[in-house]
CSV table of C-alpha atoms in Angstrom, one decimal:
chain,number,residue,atom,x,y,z
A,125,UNK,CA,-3.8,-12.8,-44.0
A,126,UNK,CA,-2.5,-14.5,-47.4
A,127,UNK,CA,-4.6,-17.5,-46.7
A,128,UNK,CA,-7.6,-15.4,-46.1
A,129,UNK,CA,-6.6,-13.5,-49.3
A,130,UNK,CA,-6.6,-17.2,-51.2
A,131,UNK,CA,-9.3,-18.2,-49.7
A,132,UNK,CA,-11.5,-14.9,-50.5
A,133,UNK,CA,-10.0,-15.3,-54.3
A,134,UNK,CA,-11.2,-19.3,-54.4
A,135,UNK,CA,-14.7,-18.2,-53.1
A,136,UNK,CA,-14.5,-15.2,-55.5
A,137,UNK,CA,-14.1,-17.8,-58.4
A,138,UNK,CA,-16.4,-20.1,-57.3
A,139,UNK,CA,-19.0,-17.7,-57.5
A,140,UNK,CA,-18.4,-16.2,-60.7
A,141,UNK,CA,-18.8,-19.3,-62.0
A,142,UNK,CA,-21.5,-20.4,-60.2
A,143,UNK,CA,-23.4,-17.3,-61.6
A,144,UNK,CA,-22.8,-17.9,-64.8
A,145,UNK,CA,-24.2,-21.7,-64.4
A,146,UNK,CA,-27.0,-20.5,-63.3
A,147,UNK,CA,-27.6,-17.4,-65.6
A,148,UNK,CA,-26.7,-20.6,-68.6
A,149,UNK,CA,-29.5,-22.6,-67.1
A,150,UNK,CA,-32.2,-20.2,-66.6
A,151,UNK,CA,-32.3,-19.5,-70.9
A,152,UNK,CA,-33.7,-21.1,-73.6
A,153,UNK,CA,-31.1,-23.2,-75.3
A,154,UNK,CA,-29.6,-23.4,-78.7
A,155,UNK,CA,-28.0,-25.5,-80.8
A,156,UNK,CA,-24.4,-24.4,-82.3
A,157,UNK,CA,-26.3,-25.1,-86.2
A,158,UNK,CA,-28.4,-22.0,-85.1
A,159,UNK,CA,-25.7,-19.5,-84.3
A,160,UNK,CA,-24.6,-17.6,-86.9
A,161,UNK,CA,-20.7,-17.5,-87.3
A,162,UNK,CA,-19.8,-13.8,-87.3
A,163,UNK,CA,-16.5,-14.3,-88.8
A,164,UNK,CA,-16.5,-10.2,-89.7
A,165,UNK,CA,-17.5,-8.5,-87.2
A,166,UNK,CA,-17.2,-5.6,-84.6
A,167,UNK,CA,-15.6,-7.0,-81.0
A,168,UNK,CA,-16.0,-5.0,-78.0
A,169,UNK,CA,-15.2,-6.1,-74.6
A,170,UNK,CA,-15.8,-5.4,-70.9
A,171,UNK,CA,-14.8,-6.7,-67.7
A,172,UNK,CA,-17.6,-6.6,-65.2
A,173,UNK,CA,-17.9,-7.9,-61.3
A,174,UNK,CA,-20.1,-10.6,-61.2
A,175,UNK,CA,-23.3,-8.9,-59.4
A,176,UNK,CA,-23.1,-6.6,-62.7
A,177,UNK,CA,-23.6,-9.5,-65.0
A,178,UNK,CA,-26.0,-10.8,-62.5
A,179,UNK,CA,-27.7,-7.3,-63.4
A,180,UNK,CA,-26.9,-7.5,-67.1
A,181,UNK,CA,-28.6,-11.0,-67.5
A,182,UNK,CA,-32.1,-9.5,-65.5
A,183,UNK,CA,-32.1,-6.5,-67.9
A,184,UNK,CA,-31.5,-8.8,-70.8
A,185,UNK,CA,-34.5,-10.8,-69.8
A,186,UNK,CA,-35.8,-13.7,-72.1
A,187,UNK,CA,-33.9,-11.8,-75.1
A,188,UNK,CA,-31.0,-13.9,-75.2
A,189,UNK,CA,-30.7,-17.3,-75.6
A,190,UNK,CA,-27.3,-19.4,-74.4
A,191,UNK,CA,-25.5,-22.0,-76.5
A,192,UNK,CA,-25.8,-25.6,-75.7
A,193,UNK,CA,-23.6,-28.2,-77.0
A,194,UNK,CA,-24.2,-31.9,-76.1
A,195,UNK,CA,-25.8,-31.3,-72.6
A,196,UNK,CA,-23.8,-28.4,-71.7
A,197,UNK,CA,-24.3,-24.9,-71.8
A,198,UNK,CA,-20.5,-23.7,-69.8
A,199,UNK,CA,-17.3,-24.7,-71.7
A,200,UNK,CA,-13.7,-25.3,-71.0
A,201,UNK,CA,-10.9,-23.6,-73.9
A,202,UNK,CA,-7.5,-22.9,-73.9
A,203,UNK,CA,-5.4,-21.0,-76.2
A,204,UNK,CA,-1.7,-21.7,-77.7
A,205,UNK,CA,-0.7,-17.8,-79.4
A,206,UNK,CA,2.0,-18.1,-81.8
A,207,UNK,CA,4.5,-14.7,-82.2
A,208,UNK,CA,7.5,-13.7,-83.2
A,209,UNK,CA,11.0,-14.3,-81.1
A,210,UNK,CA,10.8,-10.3,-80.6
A,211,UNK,CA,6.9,-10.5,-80.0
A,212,UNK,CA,6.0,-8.4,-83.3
A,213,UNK,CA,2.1,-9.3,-82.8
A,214,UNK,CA,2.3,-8.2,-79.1
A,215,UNK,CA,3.8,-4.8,-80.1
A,216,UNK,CA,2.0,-4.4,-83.4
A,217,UNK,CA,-1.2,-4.1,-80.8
A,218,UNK,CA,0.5,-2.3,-78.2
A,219,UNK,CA,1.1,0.2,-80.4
A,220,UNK,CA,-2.7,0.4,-82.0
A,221,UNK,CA,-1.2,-0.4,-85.2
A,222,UNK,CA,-4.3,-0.3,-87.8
A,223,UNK,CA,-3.4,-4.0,-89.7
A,224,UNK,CA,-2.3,-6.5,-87.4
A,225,UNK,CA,-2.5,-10.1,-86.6
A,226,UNK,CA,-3.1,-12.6,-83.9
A,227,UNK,CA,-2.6,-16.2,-84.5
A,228,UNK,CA,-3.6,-19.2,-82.2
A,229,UNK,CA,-4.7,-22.8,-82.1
A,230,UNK,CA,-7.8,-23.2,-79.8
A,231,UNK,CA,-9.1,-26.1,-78.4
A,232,UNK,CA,-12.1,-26.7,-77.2
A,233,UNK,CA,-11.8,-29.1,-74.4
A,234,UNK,CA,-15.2,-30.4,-74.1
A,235,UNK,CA,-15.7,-32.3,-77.4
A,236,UNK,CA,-15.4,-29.3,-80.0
A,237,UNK,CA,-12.3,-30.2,-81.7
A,238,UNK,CA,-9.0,-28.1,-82.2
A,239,UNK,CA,-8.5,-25.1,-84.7
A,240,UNK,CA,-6.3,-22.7,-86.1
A,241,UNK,CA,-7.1,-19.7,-86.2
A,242,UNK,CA,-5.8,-16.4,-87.4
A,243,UNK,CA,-7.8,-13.1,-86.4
A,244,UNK,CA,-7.2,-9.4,-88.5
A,245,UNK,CA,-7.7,-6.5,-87.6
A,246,UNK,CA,-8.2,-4.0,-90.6
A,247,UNK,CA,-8.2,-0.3,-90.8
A,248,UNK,CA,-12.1,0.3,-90.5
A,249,UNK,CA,-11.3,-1.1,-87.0
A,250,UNK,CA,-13.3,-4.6,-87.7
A,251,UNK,CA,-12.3,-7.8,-87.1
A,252,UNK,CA,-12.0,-10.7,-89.5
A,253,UNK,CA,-11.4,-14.5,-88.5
A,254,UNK,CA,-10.0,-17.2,-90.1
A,255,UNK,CA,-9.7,-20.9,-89.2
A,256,UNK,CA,-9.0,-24.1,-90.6
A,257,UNK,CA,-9.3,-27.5,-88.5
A,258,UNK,CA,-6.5,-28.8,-86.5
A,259,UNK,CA,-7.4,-32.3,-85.1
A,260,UNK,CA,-4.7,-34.6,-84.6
A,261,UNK,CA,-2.0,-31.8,-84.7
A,262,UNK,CA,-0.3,-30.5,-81.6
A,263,UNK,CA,-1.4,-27.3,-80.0
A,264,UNK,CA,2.6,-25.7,-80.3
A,265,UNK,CA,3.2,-27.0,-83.6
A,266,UNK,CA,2.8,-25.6,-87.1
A,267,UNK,CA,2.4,-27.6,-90.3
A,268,UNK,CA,3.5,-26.5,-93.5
A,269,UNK,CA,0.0,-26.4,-94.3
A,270,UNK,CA,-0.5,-24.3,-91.7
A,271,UNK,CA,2.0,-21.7,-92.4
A,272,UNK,CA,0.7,-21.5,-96.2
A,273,UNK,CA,-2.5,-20.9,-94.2
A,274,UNK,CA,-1.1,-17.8,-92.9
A,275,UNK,CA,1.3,-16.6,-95.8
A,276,UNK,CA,-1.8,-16.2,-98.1
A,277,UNK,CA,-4.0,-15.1,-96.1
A,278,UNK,CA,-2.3,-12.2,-94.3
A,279,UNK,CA,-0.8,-11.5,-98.0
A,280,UNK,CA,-4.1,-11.4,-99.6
A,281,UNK,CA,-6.7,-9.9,-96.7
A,282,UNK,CA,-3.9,-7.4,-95.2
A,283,UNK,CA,-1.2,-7.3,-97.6
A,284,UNK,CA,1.0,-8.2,-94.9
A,285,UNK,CA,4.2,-10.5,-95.2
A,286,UNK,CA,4.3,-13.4,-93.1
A,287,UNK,CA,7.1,-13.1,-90.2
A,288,UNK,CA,9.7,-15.4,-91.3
A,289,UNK,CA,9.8,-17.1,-87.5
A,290,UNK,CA,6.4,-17.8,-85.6
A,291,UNK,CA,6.9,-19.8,-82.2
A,292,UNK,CA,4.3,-21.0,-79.7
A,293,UNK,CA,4.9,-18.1,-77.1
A,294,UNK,CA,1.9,-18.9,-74.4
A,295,UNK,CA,-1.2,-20.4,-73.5
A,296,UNK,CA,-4.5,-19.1,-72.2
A,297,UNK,CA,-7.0,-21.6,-70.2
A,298,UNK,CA,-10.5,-20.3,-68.9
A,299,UNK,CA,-14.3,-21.4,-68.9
A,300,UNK,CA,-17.0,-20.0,-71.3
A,301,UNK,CA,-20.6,-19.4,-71.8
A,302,UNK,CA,-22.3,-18.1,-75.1
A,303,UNK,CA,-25.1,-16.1,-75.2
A,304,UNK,CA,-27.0,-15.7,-78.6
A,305,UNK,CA,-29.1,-12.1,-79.3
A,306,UNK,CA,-30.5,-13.9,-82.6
A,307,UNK,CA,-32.7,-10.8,-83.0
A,308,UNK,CA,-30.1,-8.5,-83.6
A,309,UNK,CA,-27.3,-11.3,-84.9
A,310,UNK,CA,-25.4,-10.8,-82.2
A,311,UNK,CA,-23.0,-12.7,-79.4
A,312,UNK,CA,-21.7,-12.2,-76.0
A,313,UNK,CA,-19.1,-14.6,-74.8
A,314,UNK,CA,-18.5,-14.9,-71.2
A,315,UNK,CA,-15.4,-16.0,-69.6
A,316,UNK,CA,-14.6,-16.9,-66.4
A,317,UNK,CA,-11.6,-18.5,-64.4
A,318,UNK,CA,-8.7,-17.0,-66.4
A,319,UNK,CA,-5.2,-18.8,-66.0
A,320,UNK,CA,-2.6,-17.1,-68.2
A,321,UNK,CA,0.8,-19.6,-68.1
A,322,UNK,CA,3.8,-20.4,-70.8
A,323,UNK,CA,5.3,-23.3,-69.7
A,324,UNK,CA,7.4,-21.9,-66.5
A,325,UNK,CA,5.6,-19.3,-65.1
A,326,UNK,CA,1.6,-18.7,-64.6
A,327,UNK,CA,-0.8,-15.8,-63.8
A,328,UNK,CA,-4.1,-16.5,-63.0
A,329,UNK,CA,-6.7,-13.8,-63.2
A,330,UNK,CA,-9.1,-12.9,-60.8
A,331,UNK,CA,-12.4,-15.2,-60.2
A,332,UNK,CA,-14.8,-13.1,-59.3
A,333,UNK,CA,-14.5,-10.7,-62.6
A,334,UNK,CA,-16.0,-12.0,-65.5
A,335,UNK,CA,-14.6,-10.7,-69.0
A,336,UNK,CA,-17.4,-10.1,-71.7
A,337,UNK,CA,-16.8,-9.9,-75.1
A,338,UNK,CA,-19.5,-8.4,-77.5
A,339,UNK,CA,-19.5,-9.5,-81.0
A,340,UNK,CA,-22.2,-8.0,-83.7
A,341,UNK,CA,-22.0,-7.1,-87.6
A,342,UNK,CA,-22.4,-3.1,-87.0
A,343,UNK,CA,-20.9,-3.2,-83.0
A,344,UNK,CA,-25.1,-1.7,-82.1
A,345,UNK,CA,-25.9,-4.8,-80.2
A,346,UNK,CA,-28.3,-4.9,-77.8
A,347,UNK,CA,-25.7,-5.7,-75.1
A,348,UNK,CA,-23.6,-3.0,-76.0
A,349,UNK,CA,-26.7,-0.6,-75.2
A,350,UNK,CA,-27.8,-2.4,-72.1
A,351,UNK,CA,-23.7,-2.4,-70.4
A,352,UNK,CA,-24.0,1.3,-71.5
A,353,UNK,CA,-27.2,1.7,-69.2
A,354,UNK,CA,-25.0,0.1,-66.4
A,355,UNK,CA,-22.4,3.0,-66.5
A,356,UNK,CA,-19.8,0.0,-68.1
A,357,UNK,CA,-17.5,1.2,-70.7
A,358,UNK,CA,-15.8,-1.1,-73.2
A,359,UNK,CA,-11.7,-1.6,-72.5
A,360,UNK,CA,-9.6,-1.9,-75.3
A,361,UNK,CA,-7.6,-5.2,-74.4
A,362,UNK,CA,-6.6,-8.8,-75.4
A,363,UNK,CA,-6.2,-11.7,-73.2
A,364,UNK,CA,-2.8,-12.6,-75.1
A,365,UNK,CA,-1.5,-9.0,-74.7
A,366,UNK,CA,-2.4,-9.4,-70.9
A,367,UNK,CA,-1.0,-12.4,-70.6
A,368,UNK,CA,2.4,-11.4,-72.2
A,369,UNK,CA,2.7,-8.3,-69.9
A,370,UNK,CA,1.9,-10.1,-67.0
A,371,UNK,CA,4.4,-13.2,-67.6
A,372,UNK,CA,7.0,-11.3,-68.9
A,373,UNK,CA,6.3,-8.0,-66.8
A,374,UNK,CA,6.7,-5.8,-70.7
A,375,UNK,CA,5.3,-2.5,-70.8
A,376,UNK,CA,1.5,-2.5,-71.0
A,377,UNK,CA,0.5,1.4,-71.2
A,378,UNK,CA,-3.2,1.0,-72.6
A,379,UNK,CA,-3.9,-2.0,-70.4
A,380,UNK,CA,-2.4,-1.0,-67.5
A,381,UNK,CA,-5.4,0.0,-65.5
A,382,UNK,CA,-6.8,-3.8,-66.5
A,383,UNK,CA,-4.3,-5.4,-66.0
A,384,UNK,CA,-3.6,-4.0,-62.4
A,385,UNK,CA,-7.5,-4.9,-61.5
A,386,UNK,CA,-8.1,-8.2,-63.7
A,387,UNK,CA,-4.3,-9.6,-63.3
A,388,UNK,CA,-2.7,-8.4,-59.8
A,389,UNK,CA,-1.0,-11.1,-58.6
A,390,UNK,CA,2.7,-11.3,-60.9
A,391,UNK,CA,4.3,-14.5,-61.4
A,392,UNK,CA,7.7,-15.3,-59.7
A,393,UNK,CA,10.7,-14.5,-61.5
A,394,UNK,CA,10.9,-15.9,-65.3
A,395,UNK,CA,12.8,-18.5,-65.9
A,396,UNK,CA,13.5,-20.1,-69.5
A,397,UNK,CA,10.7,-20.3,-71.7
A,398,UNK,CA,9.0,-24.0,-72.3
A,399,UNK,CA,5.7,-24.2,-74.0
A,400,UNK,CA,4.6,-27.2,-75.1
């Protein structure tokens, strides 16, 4: 029964992926200079089976276009999140505290380069991103430059102090593909093959779910309206506040539900934390 379990999960990945090739490769393409950046926006996110975004991407039609970078339309990331020894970013969210933080290096594993990158969360409920470029600088560390980075701007966009102790905490990996509503200025990031993992211990998500994340100026995009049609409701949910319930089994109250259907399987018992 277990292997027929791993073996329906493998399958269950494959084709998520799979989908999402070929919903990439049946769009007009777009180069990255043609996307606008949408560093303020409205996020909203869903997490849908994949015959629903099989469904979504036939009721989108030839209004979206997908991102293409060098040849390739899918696109591998992972994720360092930095936090607090006490996770302060973790329960600043948790408790839907109004001005909070989330800070990361990402790197984009198929040629686009690493960056840091701090994202904000006001009290109008928007979200603001800053990055700088990280090349050449590991993916747990941060530089002095860095951490003036983050001192001014949390002091001058949030009026927040920066926490005295930030330490790489986990890492997200997982596959990507853009799709561009240039009509509306609008995004909706695809994500597929989810591994949660902090150096001991790892939780992989499930492969045939595929998280969407809807990104627009006003949060009235297009896709927002069509996911709507589908009966699918937005979820209120980060992969880094997953990913720390799951590996460190911490209360999750707001993402339980989510986290019981996108996560299921727990990792074995901690032992000591190593990220690297």
């Amino acid at each position: 029964m277990t292997e027929q379990r791993g073996r329906s999960a493998v399958m269950g990945e494959l084709y998520a992926d799979a989908l999402l090739a070929g919903v990439a490769a049946g769009m007009p393409p777009i180069g990255l200079e043609e996307v606008p950046e949408l560093m303020s926006r409205v996020d909203r996110k869903y997490l849908v089976t994949a015959s629903t975004m099989a469904r979504l991407a036939a009721e989108a039609g030839d209004r979206l276009c997908v991102l293409r970078i060098a040849g390739r339309r899918q696109f591998r990331y992972t994720s360092t999140y930095f936090d607090t020894p006490d996770l302060l970013t973790y329960r600043q969210h948790r408790q839907g505290r109004r001005r909070r933080f989330k800070l990361r290096t990402r790197t984009y594993l198929d040629g686009g380069g690493r960056w840091l990158e701090l994202k904000l969360s006001g009290a109008r409920g928007s979200t603001d991103k800053h990055r700088i470029p990280y090349d050449g600088t590991p993916s747990g560390t941060l530089t002095e430059e860095a951490l003036d980075f983050v001192r001014d701007t949390l002091l001058s966009e949030l009026r927040l102090i920066m926490p005295e102790t930030l330490e790489p905490v986990l890492a997200t990996d997982y596959r990507r593909v853009t799709l561009i509503d240039l009509s509306g200025g609008a995004r909706l990031t695809c994500d597929t093959s989810l591994l949660c993992r902090d150096g001991s211990r790892s939780a992989p998500a499930r492969g045939d779910l595929v998280l969407l994340e809807s990104k627009s100026a006003d949060g009235r995009a297009m896709i927002d309206t069509l996911l709507r049609r589908l009966g699918v409701r937005p979820v209120n949910v980060s992969k880094y506040c997953l990913a720390v319930a799951a590996l460190r089994d911490l209360p999750a109250n707001r993402w339980h539900p989510v986290l019981h259907r996108y996560l299921p399987h727990r990792p074995a018992p901690r032992q000591p934390l190593v990220v690297g």
